[in-house]
Amino acid sequence: MSNNLRFKTSKFIDETYRVSFKFNNKTYFGFKGDTLASALLANGVHLVGRSFKYHRPRGIMTSGSEEPNAIIQLHDNSSRTEPNVRATEVEIYEGLVASSQNCWPSVNFDIGGINNLLSPILPAGFYYKTFMWPASFWEKYEYFIRKSAGLGKSPKVADPDIYEHKYVHCDVLVIGAGISGIMAAKMAAKNGFKTLLVDEKSYLGGSSIYDNSEFSKINNQITSSWLEKEINEISKIENLEIKTRTSVAAFHGYNFLLARENLTDHLPINQRENKVRQRLLKIRAKKVITATGSIERPLIFDNNDRPGILLSSAIKKYIDLYGVACGENNILFTNNDTAYETAISLIQRGIKINAIIDNREQIDSKILYEVEKNNIKIYKGYTVVDTYGYRRINKISIMKLSKDGQTVIGDKTKLNCDCLGVSGGWTPAVHLFTQSGGKLKFREEDQVFIPDVYPSDQISIGSCNGDFGLEEIIKNTLSSIKKFLDIDNSEYKTVETISGLNQSKRNIWLLPSDKSIGKTKSFVDYQNDATAKDIKLALREGFRSIEHVKRYTTTGMGTDQGKLGNMHALGIISETAGTKMGEHGTTTFRPPYTPLTFGTIVGRNVGEFFDIFRRTPIHDWHVANNAEFENVGQWKRAWYYPKDNENMHQAVQRESKAARDSAGILDASTLGKIDIQGTDASEFLNRVYTNAWSKLAVGKCRYGLMLNEDGMVYDDGVTTRLGENHYIMTTTTGGAANVLGKLEDYLQTEWPELDVYLSSVTDHYATISVCGPNSKKIVSKVIPDLDLSDEKFPHMSFKNAKIDNIKCRVMRISFTGEHSYEINIQANFGKSVWEKCMEAGKDFNITPYGTETMHLLRAEKGFIIVGQDTDATLTPIDLQMDWIVSKKKYDFIGKRSLYRSDTIREDRKQLVGLLTENPEEVLEEGAQIVADIKKSPIEMLGHVTSSYYSPNLKKSIALGVVKGGKNMLGQKLIIPMENKNINVTVADPVFLDKEGERLNAKL
Amino acid sequence: MFLINCPFCGEREQSEFKAGGEAHIVRPKQPTELSDDEWAEYLFMRKNIKGIQFERWNHVHGCRKWFNMVRDTSNDQIKAVYKMGEKPPVK
Ligand SMILES: [Zn+2]
């Protein structure tokens, strides 16, 4: 390690603030202002990881969010651990702990490195071709592949940090605070637009903020000085909000954007307590200005991935911004002028440049002449053909390019270096633009895709729009923002620029080599280890579409989405296939632009807010009385009430016996309730239920079945006529919202002429159902004024009543087959009325029962549960409920479908009862039903939908659907289980009291 | 995410709405008169156009009203919204 790597000249680094951190268990020091990458480079550390497939040593390649190699794990084995973090984006703080991913046992000695030696037999599609056969072996392969692949470790304990979401509305959103973004934000804000400026970095100004060279000037000032004054000015504008460390993750249609604001990631852990870590901004902007800049392209040549090979612009940034030299003996390799800016920065610090290799033959540029003046050897018209050095580059070999750039000629020259900067020109960062639905066009001159058609009120400016020269950037930003915002006053009088750069470029997607392509490893996608050879192989094997080549070779499928190499992949495809770049289009860039943490995505929706639940007004009583709960939709429903260490089976047996022998009580508040009013309410019910409603007298209740238009059962429940034009409908617990939606739909769109109004009143009432032979005695004690005689209050009728002066509705309806009452009372009195019933029922062993017992009791009676015994493929005829389908009504929802050729088939699955040969044997719900187990393959006739042991009948009972089951009464069938076959007999689905004697008994 | 101009409430986020499929498919007044094929045409067949499509939307987490929308499905541009029973304002 050398001490000469840090140049204490940068104003972005606070040299008085030393920071210690750990990387791969070793302690290092950096300064406040460093990123993990700059601090490691200052310590001479280049090797930071191993590649995904071949486990090749890899180093820091870039200085920003496009980094493919330096992907690290933060705080391994801690609750705050985070995988797949780019070292180039992590700001260091005291106590930071980071480690390499994808290497075992250590980054310097890696067992998976054997894959590099095996690489001739690991071509593109290798995993597809090899491990997919035989299919049953995949499980075994997968174990080893996953073990050696390793893309970081997920945390094992709950995340202690706080995250939140925030809606943001603005007139103008500016993404990116480089020169053009800052100018645009100033123009927008000064002209009265409410403006938001965001940048993913911790500082403003983009790459120009450290541009101190004499070769580019604005108004005769050094670029960085001019920009600093601008930043100072905009920070004082009132209607301009500036957010740094804020990365736009997604740009959706209608100018809806998601951005992640990092609030504490740069702070030492002990300063993060009780602070929001990351905030997801949901931005709705009237206008969006994208100024996301551009990403430097690497060059594709043999062994272009060794540690010590960086983008030329990254080398410049590490020197100018962080005061860190990436090497002591540098070579730059370029096809354009920007590498000479890096050369100037190196020369200014007195750092050695061994040579510059330039693809171009003829170059007329001021900056190049300046570099040449410093006695630096420039190899014009040359290319790098190979590199050397295992854990760090130490040598390159170069050769002269032929005139057409397709081959190399002459002798090979070897040059020493410890750092190689590469520049293949620049790719506009159009990711967000394309996410928003924007269409790109290909510009032949410099081989770039640039924005063409905007799908919303937005514009791209600066180098993400393909403007690369300083003069062009400033001129075009001024004119296009004026037009975009429709303003006269640009805030800028005259802006004079000087630039010493020539914009020429010699673009060769895959540089030629003296070796055959099969012998080279020219990486196109560093993170996924996809090479130029892999892409050519894919084309040879017949892949043509870029999307297919991408998936076959995995190019661009890493966490960096191929920000560096995608263009080269496209270029190599079009060169090899002999097509035009513009015709291929690009692959799709998908959100997020950089990875988001799960914490940011879920925000505050964690713990009890992850999936909120609904409680009935009687919930607290159930909790106090030891109920177990079941989730039904979003409701928590009492499931059963275990007593004295009972298990569920024991509790349910006790509860259901008590309900039939004496009295049971159920909280039915979760049933959906829809209040229906209007002069056409009866006609409306006629149309939505299968049975007739016009003749239902006021004060009477009726069970109704609702179908979909395709004839399949949708929902059911009892509806009561409260008045001439007033009904209350009950729905299943889970179906309430959908039923209301469906009814509204028909009412508003098909039958707007009907005078009907619907309101959901589910939450307004508590519903208490008291059933059993003693229910009448109990209810008469709770509501003494109510005449409960069969004459005055028969089954399927309703009465208004009062309990302690509180109005309530009492229905005599039954879902158990027992004499029972349902009391509906204003929700906040629910618990007290429940307690009154319990008190009144004390002498009758009144037993609270939950949903499990309710299901058992109704199964004894053969009553269906929509969604358990039905699954949207059963008609009422299939359910043997022909009795509820009106023959007289001309029309109702689903009627016509009941005699389609498919619905009248005799061999449809139909609901039947099932009795086991051994009455103690209880079937499993969901089990298959067959007739012949010798036939191969065995024909599946249906399945068990409900199954219980009935304590009242003292035997096992079940409901099921069976093909042609209606005509199979008494027939023997088989339920094949894992280790036995259970014999069953098809039975009537009504197991108990078919004649309804219990319901109508004189009590 | 769309910004939808509910004809009753004004501009609201898409998350407040539910899409309801193709618009202007009228439920037959006399279903019993229809053949199986004719009924199936009404019940199952939808155009699913790439381009200008007329669709039903419901402001389900708002005013609960159904309305119609003209949308270019190729680029998600909403061309118009109009109330149920009204004629489409564009062709
Ligand atoms: Zn609305």
mmCIF file of C-alpha atoms in Angstrom, chain A residues 167 169 252-256 284 439 454-456 687 709-710 738 740-741 744-746 748-751 753 758-760 890-897 899-902, chain B residues 1-3 12-15 18 25-37 39-40 42-44 56 58 63-67 71 74-79 84:
data_model
loop_
_atom_site.group_PDB
_atom_site.id
_atom_site.type_symbol
_atom_site.label_atom_id
_atom_site.label_comp_id
_atom_site.label_asym_id
_atom_site.label_seq_id
_atom_site.Cartn_x
_atom_site.Cartn_y
_atom_site.Cartn_z
ATOM 1 C CA TYR A 167 -47.123 12.300 -1.448
ATOM 2 C CA HIS A 169 -47.207 17.573 -5.656
ATOM 3 C CA HIS A 252 -44.738 6.078 -14.544
ATOM 4 C CA GLY A 253 -47.417 7.402 -16.848
ATOM 5 C CA TYR A 254 -49.149 10.725 -16.176
ATOM 6 C CA ASN A 255 -45.994 12.118 -14.564
ATOM 7 C CA PHE A 256 -46.267 9.910 -11.505
ATOM 8 C CA ARG A 284 -47.215 13.828 -9.053
ATOM 9 C CA LYS A 439 -39.821 6.406 -27.592
ATOM 10 C CA TYR A 454 -42.557 12.185 -25.143
ATOM 11 C CA PRO A 455 -45.634 10.421 -23.751
ATOM 12 C CA SER A 456 -46.458 13.099 -21.153
ATOM 13 C CA ARG A 687 -83.790 -9.244 -10.986
ATOM 14 C CA GLU A 709 -74.479 -13.649 -15.429
ATOM 15 C CA ASP A 710 -72.784 -16.945 -16.347
ATOM 16 C CA ASN A 738 -68.235 -7.412 -4.028
ATOM 17 C CA LEU A 740 -72.551 -4.198 -3.161
ATOM 18 C CA GLY A 741 -70.266 -3.395 -6.100
ATOM 19 C CA GLU A 744 -74.386 -0.841 -7.906
ATOM 20 C CA ASP A 745 -73.026 -1.831 -11.290
ATOM 21 C CA TYR A 746 -76.365 -3.226 -12.539
ATOM 22 C CA GLN A 748 -76.189 2.362 -12.519
ATOM 23 C CA THR A 749 -75.373 0.861 -15.883
ATOM 24 C CA GLU A 750 -78.149 -1.574 -16.895
ATOM 25 C CA TRP A 751 -81.208 -0.427 -14.992
ATOM 26 C CA GLU A 753 -84.573 3.650 -14.644
ATOM 27 C CA LEU A 758 -78.123 1.012 -1.772
ATOM 28 C CA SER A 759 -76.113 1.645 1.387
ATOM 29 C CA SER A 760 -73.652 -0.582 3.149
ATOM 30 C CA TYR A 890 -88.950 -13.847 -17.144
ATOM 31 C CA ASP A 891 -85.420 -12.816 -16.305
ATOM 32 C CA PHE A 892 -82.888 -12.516 -13.506
ATOM 33 C CA ILE A 893 -79.100 -12.263 -13.475
ATOM 34 C CA GLY A 894 -77.754 -15.582 -14.740
ATOM 35 C CA LYS A 895 -81.069 -17.116 -15.818
ATOM 36 C CA ARG A 896 -80.280 -17.470 -19.506
ATOM 37 C CA SER A 897 -77.010 -19.220 -18.689
ATOM 38 C CA TYR A 899 -79.798 -23.672 -20.006
ATOM 39 C CA ARG A 900 -76.688 -23.200 -22.086
ATOM 40 C CA SER A 901 -75.459 -26.459 -23.635
ATOM 41 C CA ASP A 902 -72.699 -26.602 -21.010
ATOM 42 C CA MET B 1 -50.422 5.589 -12.653
ATOM 43 C CA PHE B 2 -53.300 7.385 -14.317
ATOM 44 C CA LEU B 3 -54.773 10.629 -13.128
ATOM 45 C CA ARG B 12 -58.158 11.620 -8.649
ATOM 46 C CA GLU B 13 -55.425 8.967 -8.443
ATOM 47 C CA GLN B 14 -55.968 5.730 -10.334
ATOM 48 C CA SER B 15 -55.770 3.799 -7.062
ATOM 49 C CA LYS B 18 -61.624 0.067 -10.611
ATOM 50 C CA ILE B 25 -72.274 -3.680 -24.256
ATOM 51 C CA VAL B 26 -75.973 -3.584 -23.473
ATOM 52 C CA ARG B 27 -77.487 -6.451 -21.541
ATOM 53 C CA PRO B 28 -80.094 -8.034 -23.865
ATOM 54 C CA LYS B 29 -83.613 -7.053 -22.898
ATOM 55 C CA GLN B 30 -84.964 -10.496 -23.773
ATOM 56 C CA PRO B 31 -82.243 -13.028 -22.974
ATOM 57 C CA THR B 32 -84.638 -15.958 -23.327
ATOM 58 C CA GLU B 33 -85.137 -15.130 -27.008
ATOM 59 C CA LEU B 34 -81.422 -15.575 -27.721
ATOM 60 C CA SER B 35 -79.685 -18.663 -29.036
ATOM 61 C CA ASP B 36 -76.747 -20.107 -27.108
ATOM 62 C CA ASP B 37 -74.367 -18.470 -29.564
ATOM 63 C CA TRP B 39 -75.995 -15.237 -25.497
ATOM 64 C CA ALA B 40 -72.347 -16.347 -25.504
ATOM 65 C CA TYR B 42 -72.916 -11.043 -25.070
ATOM 66 C CA LEU B 43 -71.495 -12.975 -22.142
ATOM 67 C CA PHE B 44 -67.956 -13.789 -23.199
ATOM 68 C CA ARG B 56 -66.229 1.315 -18.034
ATOM 69 C CA ASN B 58 -65.942 2.861 -11.300
ATOM 70 C CA CYS B 63 -68.290 8.533 -5.191
ATOM 71 C CA ARG B 64 -68.942 4.873 -6.212
ATOM 72 C CA LYS B 65 -70.282 6.069 -9.572
ATOM 73 C CA TRP B 66 -69.717 4.188 -12.792
ATOM 74 C CA PHE B 67 -68.716 6.178 -15.851
ATOM 75 C CA ARG B 71 -58.568 5.376 -23.694
ATOM 76 C CA SER B 74 -51.380 1.599 -26.907
ATOM 77 C CA ASN B 75 -50.120 4.559 -24.870
ATOM 78 C CA ASP B 76 -52.617 4.844 -22.004
ATOM 79 C CA GLN B 77 -53.747 8.305 -23.055
ATOM 80 C CA ILE B 78 -57.218 9.055 -21.711
ATOM 81 C CA LYS B 79 -59.080 10.854 -24.481
ATOM 82 C CA MET B 84 -73.243 6.538 -18.144
#
